[in-house]
Short mmCIF file of C-alpha atoms in Angstrom, two decimals:
data_model
loop_
_atom_site.label_atom_id
_atom_site.label_comp_id
_atom_site.label_asym_id
_atom_site.label_seq_id
_atom_site.Cartn_x
_atom_site.Cartn_y
_atom_site.Cartn_z
CA MET A 21 0.00 0.00 0.00
CA ALA A 22 1.29 3.46 -0.91
CA THR A 23 2.51 5.70 1.88
CA LEU A 24 0.73 8.90 2.82
CA PHE A 25 3.48 10.85 1.02
CA SER A 26 3.20 8.76 -2.16
CA ARG A 27 -0.54 9.45 -2.15
CA ILE A 28 0.19 13.19 -1.80
CA VAL A 29 2.57 13.06 -4.78
CA ALA A 30 -0.08 11.17 -6.79
CA GLY A 31 -2.64 13.87 -6.00
CA GLU A 32 -4.89 11.52 -4.02
CA ILE A 33 -4.44 13.61 -0.87
CA PRO A 34 -4.32 17.41 -1.05
CA CYS A 35 -1.27 19.35 0.08
CA HIS A 36 0.22 22.81 -0.07
CA LYS A 37 2.90 22.16 -2.67
CA VAL A 38 5.99 24.34 -2.57
CA ALA A 39 8.11 22.82 -5.36
CA GLU A 40 8.48 19.79 -7.59
CA ASP A 41 10.80 18.33 -10.19
CA GLU A 42 11.05 14.92 -11.88
CA GLU A 43 12.35 13.16 -8.75
CA CYS A 44 11.54 15.35 -5.74
CA PHE A 45 8.52 16.99 -4.14
CA ALA A 46 8.22 19.63 -1.40
CA PHE A 47 5.10 20.58 0.54
CA LEU A 48 4.18 22.30 3.78
CA ASP A 49 3.93 20.22 6.93
CA ILE A 50 0.32 20.32 8.17
CA ASN A 51 1.55 20.23 11.78
CA PRO A 52 4.37 22.77 11.55
CA VAL A 53 6.76 23.66 14.34
CA ALA A 54 7.39 27.02 12.61
CA VAL A 55 5.85 29.06 9.80
CA GLY A 56 7.06 27.64 6.48
CA HIS A 57 7.98 24.18 7.87
CA THR A 58 8.37 22.18 4.67
CA LEU A 59 8.84 18.48 3.94
CA VAL A 60 11.08 17.45 1.05
CA ILE A 61 10.70 13.91 -0.25
CA PRO A 62 11.86 11.74 -3.12
CA LYS A 63 8.94 10.79 -5.34
CA ARG A 64 10.22 7.22 -5.34
CA GLU A 65 8.92 5.52 -2.22
CA VAL A 66 11.87 4.62 -0.01
CA ASP A 67 11.38 4.15 3.73
CA TYR A 68 14.81 5.16 5.06
CA ILE A 69 16.71 8.14 3.66
CA PHE A 70 20.00 6.26 3.78
CA ASP A 71 18.54 3.53 1.57
CA LEU A 72 18.53 6.03 -1.31
CA SER A 73 21.41 5.62 -3.73
CA ASP A 74 24.22 8.14 -3.34
CA GLU A 75 23.06 9.85 -6.52
CA GLU A 76 19.43 10.04 -5.36
CA LEU A 77 20.45 11.42 -1.97
CA ALA A 78 22.65 14.04 -3.63
CA ARG A 79 19.80 15.14 -5.90
CA LEU A 80 17.36 15.23 -2.97
CA MET A 81 19.74 17.40 -0.95
CA ALA A 82 20.38 19.74 -3.91
CA PHE A 83 16.60 20.09 -4.35
CA ALA A 84 16.22 20.72 -0.60
CA LYS A 85 18.86 23.46 -0.84
CA ARG A 86 16.83 25.22 -3.57
CA VAL A 87 13.70 24.96 -1.40
CA ALA A 88 15.61 26.34 1.61
CA ARG A 89 16.81 29.33 -0.43
CA ALA A 90 13.19 30.01 -1.43
CA GLN A 91 12.13 29.77 2.22
CA GLU A 92 14.86 32.24 3.24
CA ALA A 93 13.65 34.68 0.57
CA ALA A 94 9.98 34.31 1.51
CA ILE A 95 10.01 34.05 5.31
CA ALA A 96 11.84 36.21 7.85
CA CYS A 97 14.41 33.93 9.50
CA LYS A 98 18.12 33.74 10.30
CA ARG A 99 18.49 30.46 8.43
CA VAL A 100 16.70 27.24 7.55
CA GLY A 101 17.27 24.29 9.84
CA LEU A 102 17.30 20.74 8.50
CA ALA A 103 16.21 17.60 10.32
CA VAL A 104 15.87 13.99 9.26
CA MET A 105 14.12 11.63 11.63
CA GLY A 106 11.95 9.44 9.47
CA LEU A 107 9.90 7.61 12.06
CA GLU A 108 6.47 9.14 11.59
CA VAL A 109 5.90 8.21 7.93
CA PRO A 110 7.69 5.28 6.23
CA HIS A 111 8.84 7.45 3.31
CA ALA A 112 12.21 9.23 3.36
CA HIS A 113 11.79 12.92 4.12
CA ILE A 114 13.67 16.03 5.16
CA HIS A 115 12.21 18.71 7.40
CA LEU A 116 13.22 22.26 6.39
CA ILE A 117 12.31 24.76 9.09
CA PRO A 118 12.85 28.53 8.97
CA ILE A 119 14.43 29.44 12.32
CA THR A 120 15.64 32.44 14.26
CA LYS A 121 16.84 30.39 17.26
CA GLU A 122 17.64 26.73 17.83
CA SER A 123 14.52 26.12 19.91
CA ASP A 124 12.42 26.86 16.80
CA MET A 125 13.26 23.29 15.75
CA TYR A 126 11.84 21.66 18.87
CA PHE A 127 9.51 18.89 17.70
CA GLY A 128 8.24 17.97 21.17
CA GLY A 129 6.35 21.18 21.79
CA GLU A 130 3.00 22.45 20.70
CA LYS A 131 2.62 22.68 16.93
CA LEU A 132 1.35 25.80 15.18
CA SER A 133 -2.32 25.92 14.34
CA LEU A 134 -2.63 27.46 10.87
CA SER A 135 -5.73 27.60 8.70
CA GLN A 136 -5.79 26.12 5.20
CA ASP A 137 -5.89 29.69 3.87
CA GLU A 138 -2.79 30.65 5.88
CA LEU A 139 -0.96 27.53 4.68
CA ALA A 140 -1.91 28.29 1.07
CA LYS A 141 -0.52 31.83 1.36
CA ILE A 142 2.73 30.61 2.90
CA ALA A 143 3.16 27.95 0.19
CA GLU A 144 2.56 30.56 -2.51
CA LYS A 145 5.17 32.89 -1.02
CA ILE A 146 7.78 30.14 -1.00
CA ARG A 147 6.76 28.81 -4.42
CA ALA A 148 7.16 32.31 -5.89
CA LYS A 149 10.80 32.39 -4.74
CA PHE A 150 11.68 28.86 -5.89
CA GLU A 151 14.15 28.78 -8.79
#
């Protein structure tokens, strides 16, 4: 059975897409720890990020870098933090989080509560800066 993320890529489940190419897909996290919290995934369903080939991992990271640059241009932050945990969904993914302090990346705290309209506006701002 396809993972939640594969179903998002296939368009079966809606998302707030930020960017896409032939191999990679980026969309806003629906339970963000910060405004602009984005997930970057390979379109190919692979459970563990380190099971990607070296070439796939390199392309995923290069794509994530482009997304992070768009986030920096669209959202006021000091930098974009990166985290890879991979336990919540069995599909390799990178969390890109605009931060101003290290505690902005704390996953154990209360998540932001953003409306679908707010998420759509944030995604559009990032998408407009994606190159």
